[in-house]
mmCIF file of C-alpha atoms in Angstrom:
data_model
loop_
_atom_site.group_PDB
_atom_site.id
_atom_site.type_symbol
_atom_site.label_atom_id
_atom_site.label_comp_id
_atom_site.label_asym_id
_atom_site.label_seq_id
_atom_site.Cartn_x
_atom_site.Cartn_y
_atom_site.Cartn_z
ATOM 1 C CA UNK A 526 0.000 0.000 0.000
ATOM 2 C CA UNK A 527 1.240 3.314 -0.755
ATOM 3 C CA UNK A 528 -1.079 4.908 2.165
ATOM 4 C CA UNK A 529 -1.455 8.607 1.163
ATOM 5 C CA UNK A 530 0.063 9.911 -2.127
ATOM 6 C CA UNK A 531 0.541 14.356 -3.584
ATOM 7 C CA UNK A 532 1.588 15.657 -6.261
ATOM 8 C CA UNK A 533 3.605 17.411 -7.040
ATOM 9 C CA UNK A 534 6.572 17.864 -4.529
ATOM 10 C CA UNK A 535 7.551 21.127 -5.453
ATOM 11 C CA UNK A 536 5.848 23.606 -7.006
ATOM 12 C CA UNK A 537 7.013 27.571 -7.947
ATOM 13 C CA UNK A 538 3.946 29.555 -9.261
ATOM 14 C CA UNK A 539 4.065 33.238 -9.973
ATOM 15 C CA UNK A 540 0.971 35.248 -8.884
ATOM 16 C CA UNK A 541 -2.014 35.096 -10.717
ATOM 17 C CA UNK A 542 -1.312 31.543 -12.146
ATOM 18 C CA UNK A 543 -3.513 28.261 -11.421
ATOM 19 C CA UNK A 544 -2.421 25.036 -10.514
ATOM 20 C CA UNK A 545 -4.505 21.982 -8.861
ATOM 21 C CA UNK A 546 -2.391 19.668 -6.316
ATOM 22 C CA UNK A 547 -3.550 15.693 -6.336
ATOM 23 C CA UNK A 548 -3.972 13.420 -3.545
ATOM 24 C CA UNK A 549 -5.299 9.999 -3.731
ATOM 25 C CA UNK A 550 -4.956 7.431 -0.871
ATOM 26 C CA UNK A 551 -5.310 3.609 -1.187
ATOM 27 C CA UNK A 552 -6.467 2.934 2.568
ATOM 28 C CA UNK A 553 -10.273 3.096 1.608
ATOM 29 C CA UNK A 554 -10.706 6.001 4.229
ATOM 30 C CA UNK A 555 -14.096 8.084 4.010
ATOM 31 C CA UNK A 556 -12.338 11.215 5.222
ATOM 32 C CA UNK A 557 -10.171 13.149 3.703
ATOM 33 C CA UNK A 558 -8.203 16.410 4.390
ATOM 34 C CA UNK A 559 -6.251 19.337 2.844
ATOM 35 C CA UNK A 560 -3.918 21.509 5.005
ATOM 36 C CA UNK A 561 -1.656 24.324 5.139
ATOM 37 C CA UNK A 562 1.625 24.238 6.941
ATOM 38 C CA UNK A 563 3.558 27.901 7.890
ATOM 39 C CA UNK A 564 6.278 28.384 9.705
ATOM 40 C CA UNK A 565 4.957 29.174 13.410
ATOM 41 C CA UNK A 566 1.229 28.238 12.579
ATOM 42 C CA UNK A 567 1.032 24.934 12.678
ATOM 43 C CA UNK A 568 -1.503 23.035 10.439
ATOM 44 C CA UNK A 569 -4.461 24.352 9.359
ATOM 45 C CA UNK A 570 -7.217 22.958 7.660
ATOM 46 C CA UNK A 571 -8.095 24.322 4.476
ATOM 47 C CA UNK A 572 -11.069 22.002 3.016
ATOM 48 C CA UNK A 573 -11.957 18.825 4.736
ATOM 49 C CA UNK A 574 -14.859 15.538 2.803
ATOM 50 C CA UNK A 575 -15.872 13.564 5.227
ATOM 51 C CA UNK A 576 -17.637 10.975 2.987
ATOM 52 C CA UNK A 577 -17.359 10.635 -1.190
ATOM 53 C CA UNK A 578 -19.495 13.624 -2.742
ATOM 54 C CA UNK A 579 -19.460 16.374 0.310
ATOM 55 C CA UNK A 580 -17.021 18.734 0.880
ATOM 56 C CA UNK A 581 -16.956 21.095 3.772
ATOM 57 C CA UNK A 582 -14.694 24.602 4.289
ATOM 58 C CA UNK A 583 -12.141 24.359 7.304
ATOM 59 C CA UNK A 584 -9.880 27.277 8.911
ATOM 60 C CA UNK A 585 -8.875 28.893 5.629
ATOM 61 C CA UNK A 586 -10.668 27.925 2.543
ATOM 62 C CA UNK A 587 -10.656 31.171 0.875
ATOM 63 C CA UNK A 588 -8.347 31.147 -2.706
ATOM 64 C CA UNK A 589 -8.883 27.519 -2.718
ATOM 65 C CA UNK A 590 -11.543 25.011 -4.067
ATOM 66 C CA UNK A 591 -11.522 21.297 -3.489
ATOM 67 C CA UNK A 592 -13.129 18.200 -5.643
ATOM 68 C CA UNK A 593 -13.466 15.137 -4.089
ATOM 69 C CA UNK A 594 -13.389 12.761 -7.506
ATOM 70 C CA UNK A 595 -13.824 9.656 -5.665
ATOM 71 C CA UNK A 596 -13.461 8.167 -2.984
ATOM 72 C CA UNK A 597 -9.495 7.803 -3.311
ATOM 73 C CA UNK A 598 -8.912 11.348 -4.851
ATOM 74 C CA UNK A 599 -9.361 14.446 -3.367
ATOM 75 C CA UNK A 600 -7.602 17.613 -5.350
ATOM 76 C CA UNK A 601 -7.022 21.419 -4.274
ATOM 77 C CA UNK A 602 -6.887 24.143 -6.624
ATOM 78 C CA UNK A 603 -5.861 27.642 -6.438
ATOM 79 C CA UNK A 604 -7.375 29.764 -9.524
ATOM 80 C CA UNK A 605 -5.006 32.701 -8.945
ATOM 81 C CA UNK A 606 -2.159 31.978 -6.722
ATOM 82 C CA UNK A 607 -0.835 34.672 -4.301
ATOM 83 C CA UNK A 608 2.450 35.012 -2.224
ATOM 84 C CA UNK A 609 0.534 34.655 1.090
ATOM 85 C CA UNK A 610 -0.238 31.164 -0.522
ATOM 86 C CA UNK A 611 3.196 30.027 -0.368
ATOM 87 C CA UNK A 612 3.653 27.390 2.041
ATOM 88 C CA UNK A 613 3.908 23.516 2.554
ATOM 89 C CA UNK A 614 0.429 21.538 1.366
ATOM 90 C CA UNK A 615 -0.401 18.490 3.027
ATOM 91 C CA UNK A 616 -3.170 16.064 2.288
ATOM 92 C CA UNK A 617 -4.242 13.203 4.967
ATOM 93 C CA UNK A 618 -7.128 11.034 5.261
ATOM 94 C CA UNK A 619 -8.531 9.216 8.024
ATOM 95 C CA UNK A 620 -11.256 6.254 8.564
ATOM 96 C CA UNK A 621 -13.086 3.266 9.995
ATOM 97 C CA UNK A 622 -11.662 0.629 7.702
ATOM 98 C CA UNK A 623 -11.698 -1.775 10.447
ATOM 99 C CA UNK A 624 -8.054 -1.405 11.644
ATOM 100 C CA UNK A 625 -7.245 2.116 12.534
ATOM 101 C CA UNK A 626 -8.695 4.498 15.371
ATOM 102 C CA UNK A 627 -11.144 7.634 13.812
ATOM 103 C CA UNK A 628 -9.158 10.066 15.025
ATOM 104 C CA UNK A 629 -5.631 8.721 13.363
ATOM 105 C CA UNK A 630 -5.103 11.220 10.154
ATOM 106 C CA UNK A 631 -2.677 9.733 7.777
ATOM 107 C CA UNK A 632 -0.986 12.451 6.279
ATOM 108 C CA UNK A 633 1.234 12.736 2.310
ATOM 109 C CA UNK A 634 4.439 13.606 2.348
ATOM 110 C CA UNK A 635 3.436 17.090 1.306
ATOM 111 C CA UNK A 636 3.806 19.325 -1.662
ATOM 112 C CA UNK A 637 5.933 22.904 -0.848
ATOM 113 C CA UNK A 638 4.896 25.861 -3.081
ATOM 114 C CA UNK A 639 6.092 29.160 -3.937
ATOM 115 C CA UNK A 640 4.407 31.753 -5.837
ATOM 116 C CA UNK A 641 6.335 34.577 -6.208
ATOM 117 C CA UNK B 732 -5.284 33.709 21.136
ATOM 118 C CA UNK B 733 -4.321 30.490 19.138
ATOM 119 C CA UNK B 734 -6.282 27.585 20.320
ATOM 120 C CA UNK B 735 -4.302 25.333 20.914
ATOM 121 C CA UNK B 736 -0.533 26.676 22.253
ATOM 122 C CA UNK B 737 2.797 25.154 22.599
ATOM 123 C CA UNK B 738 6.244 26.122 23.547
ATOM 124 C CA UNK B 739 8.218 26.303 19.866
ATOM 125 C CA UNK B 740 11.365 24.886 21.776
ATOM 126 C CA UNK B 741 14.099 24.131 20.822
ATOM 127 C CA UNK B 742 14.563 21.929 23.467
ATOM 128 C CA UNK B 743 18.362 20.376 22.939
ATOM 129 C CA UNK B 744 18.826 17.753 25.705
ATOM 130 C CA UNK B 745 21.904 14.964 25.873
ATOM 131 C CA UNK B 746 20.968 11.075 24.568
ATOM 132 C CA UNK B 747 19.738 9.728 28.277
ATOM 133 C CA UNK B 748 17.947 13.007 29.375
ATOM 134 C CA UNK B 749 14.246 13.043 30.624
ATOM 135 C CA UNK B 750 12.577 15.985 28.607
ATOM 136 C CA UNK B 751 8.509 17.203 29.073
ATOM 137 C CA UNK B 752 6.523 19.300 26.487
ATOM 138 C CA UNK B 753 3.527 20.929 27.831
ATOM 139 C CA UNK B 754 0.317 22.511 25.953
ATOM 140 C CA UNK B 755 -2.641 25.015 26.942
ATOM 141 C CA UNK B 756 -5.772 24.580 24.839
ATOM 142 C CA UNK B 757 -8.593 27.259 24.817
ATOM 143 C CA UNK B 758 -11.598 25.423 24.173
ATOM 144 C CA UNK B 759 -13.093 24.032 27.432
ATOM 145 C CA UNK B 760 -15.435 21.651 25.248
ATOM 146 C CA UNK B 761 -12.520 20.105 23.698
ATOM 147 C CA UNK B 762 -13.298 16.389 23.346
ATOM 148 C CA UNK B 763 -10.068 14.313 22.284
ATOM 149 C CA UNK B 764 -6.354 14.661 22.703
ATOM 150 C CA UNK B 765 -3.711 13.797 20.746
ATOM 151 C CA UNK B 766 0.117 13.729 20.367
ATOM 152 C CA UNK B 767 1.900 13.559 16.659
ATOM 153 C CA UNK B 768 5.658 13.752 16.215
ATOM 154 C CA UNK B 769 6.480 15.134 12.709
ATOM 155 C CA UNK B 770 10.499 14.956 11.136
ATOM 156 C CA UNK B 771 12.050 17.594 9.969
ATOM 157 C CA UNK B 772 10.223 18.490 6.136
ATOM 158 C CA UNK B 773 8.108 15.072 6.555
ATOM 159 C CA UNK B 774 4.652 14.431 7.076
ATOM 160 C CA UNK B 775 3.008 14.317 10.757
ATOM 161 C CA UNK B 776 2.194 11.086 12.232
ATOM 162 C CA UNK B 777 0.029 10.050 15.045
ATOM 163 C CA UNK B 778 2.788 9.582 18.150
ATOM 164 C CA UNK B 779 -0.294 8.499 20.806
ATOM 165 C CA UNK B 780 -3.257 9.632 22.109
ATOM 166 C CA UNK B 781 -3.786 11.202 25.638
ATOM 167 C CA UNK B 782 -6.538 9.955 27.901
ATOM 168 C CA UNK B 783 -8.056 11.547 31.459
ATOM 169 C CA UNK B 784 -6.132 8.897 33.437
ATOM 170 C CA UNK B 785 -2.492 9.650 31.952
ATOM 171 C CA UNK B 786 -1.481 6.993 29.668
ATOM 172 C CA UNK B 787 1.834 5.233 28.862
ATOM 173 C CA UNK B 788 3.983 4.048 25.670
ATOM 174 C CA UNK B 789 6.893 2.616 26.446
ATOM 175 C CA UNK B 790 9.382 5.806 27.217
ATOM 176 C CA UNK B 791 6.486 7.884 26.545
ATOM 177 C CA UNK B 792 3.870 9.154 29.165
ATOM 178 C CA UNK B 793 0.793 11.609 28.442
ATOM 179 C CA UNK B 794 -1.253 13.354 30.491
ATOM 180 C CA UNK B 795 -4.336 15.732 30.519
ATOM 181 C CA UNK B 796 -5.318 18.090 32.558
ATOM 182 C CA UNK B 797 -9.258 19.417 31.886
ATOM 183 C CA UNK B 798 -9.468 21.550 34.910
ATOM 184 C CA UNK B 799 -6.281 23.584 33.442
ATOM 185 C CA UNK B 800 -6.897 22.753 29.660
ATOM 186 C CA UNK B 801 -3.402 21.527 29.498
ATOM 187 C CA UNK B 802 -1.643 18.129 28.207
ATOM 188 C CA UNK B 803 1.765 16.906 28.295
ATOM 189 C CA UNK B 804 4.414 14.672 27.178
ATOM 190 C CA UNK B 805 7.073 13.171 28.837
ATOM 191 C CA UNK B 806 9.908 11.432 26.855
ATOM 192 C CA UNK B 807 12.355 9.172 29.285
ATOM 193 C CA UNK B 808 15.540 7.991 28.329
ATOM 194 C CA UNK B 809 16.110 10.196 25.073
ATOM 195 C CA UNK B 810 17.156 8.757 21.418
ATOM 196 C CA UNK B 811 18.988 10.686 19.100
ATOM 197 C CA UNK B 812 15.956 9.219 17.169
ATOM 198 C CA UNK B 813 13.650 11.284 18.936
ATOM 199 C CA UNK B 814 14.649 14.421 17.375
ATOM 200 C CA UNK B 815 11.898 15.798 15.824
ATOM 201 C CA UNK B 816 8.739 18.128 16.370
ATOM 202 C CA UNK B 817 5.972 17.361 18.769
ATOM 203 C CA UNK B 818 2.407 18.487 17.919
ATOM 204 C CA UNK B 819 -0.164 18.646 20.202
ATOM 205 C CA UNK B 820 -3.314 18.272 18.763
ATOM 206 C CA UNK B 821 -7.412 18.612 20.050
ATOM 207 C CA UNK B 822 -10.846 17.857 18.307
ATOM 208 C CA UNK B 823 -12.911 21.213 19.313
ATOM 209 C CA UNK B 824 -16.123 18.840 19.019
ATOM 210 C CA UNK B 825 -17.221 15.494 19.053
ATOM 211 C CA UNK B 826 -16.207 13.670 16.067
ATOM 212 C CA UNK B 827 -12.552 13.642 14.090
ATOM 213 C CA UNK B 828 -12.897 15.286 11.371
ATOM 214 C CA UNK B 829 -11.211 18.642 12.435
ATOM 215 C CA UNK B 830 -8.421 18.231 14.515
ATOM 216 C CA UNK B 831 -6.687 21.743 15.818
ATOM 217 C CA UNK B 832 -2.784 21.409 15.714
ATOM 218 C CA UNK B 833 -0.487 23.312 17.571
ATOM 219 C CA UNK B 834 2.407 24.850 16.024
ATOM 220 C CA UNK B 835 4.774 22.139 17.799
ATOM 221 C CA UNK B 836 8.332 21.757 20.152
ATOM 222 C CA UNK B 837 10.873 21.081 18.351
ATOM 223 C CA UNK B 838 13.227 18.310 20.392
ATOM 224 C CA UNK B 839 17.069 18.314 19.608
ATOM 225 C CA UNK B 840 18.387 15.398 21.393
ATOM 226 C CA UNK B 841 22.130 14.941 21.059
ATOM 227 C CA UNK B 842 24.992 12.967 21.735
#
């Protein structure tokens, strides 16, 4: 199992530009999750689907829009990337597939962008 | 205020050493409490989660504290290995899907 796969790794954008970031996990979790990471911050939740065909806003959706495709995929897109969207993306997901606990958020290994 | 709050660190502490991380969360109705350790520019992982009655894993002890709105973790007998960043995390309401993260303590632990 590959558990919770992004792409791309890196990204540089320069403002105004779109882009859309993939995730797709293999775990057949319900849940799944799109974060921000910034230096100091901490993560923060951007857009959150708790089940295949809802999506819900989290801390800081604005800039962003989220499609959950299925229930493996779960892409973020920003239609006009600023600098104050520079920072480290993570995707996680998190279910009741019999072996792990709710509350246990399997995370990507991330995607860092810069828009400049 | 940030809701949940954590000493950045770093804390650097010799192999052997008995280190604590604590953190204050705002939200009195706070429901769960969780630990994750996350290495330097990797993702974060679920490190254990912290019950009423204190709980143990192996070197590692958590404890919560509802009357302050504080948890901690304890880490006996350092590793170099245990070098990372420590996130304390909450679930404002009943249910997982929104956990609250703390910005983290970063642990140096070296020889």
């Amino acid at each position: 199992n590959a558990g919770v796969t992004q792409t791309p790794k890196f990204q540089v954008l320069k403002t105004g530009q779109s882009m859309t970031l993939q995730c797709a996990q293999d775990m057949n979790h319900n849940s799944m999750y799109w974060y921000r990471q910034d230096p100091g911050m901490g993560l923060r939740l951007i857009y959150y689907s708790a089940s295949e065909g809802t999506t819900d806003k989290g801390e800081v959706p604005n800039g962003y829009n989220v499609s959950r495709l299925n229930k493996r995929e779960f892409s973020l897109r920003l239609e006009s990337a600023a600098p104050s969207q520079t920072s480290v993306y993570f995707c996680a997901s998190s279910g009741t597939s019999g072996r792990e606990a709710p509350y246990e958020q399997y995370f990507g290994p991330g995607t860092r962008l810069t828009v400049t | 205020r940030k809701e949940v709050e954590q000493d950045p660190g770093p804390f650097n502490v010799p192999e052997g050493a008995t280190v604590a991380f604590n953190c204050t969360y705002s939200n009195s109705a706070s429901q769960s409490f969780f630990w994750y350790r996350q290495d330097c520019r990797k993702e974060p992982k679920l490190l254990m989660s912290v019950y009423s009655s204190g709980n143990e894993d192996g070197r590692f002890t958590a404890q919560l504290n509802r009357a302050s709105q504080y948890i901690s973790l304890l880490i006996r007998d350092s590793k170099l290995s245990d070098s990372a960043t420590y996130l304390c995390v909450v679930t404002p309401l009943r249910g997982y899907n929104k956990l609250i993260f703390g910005a983290g303590t970063r642990l140096a632990v070296h020889p």
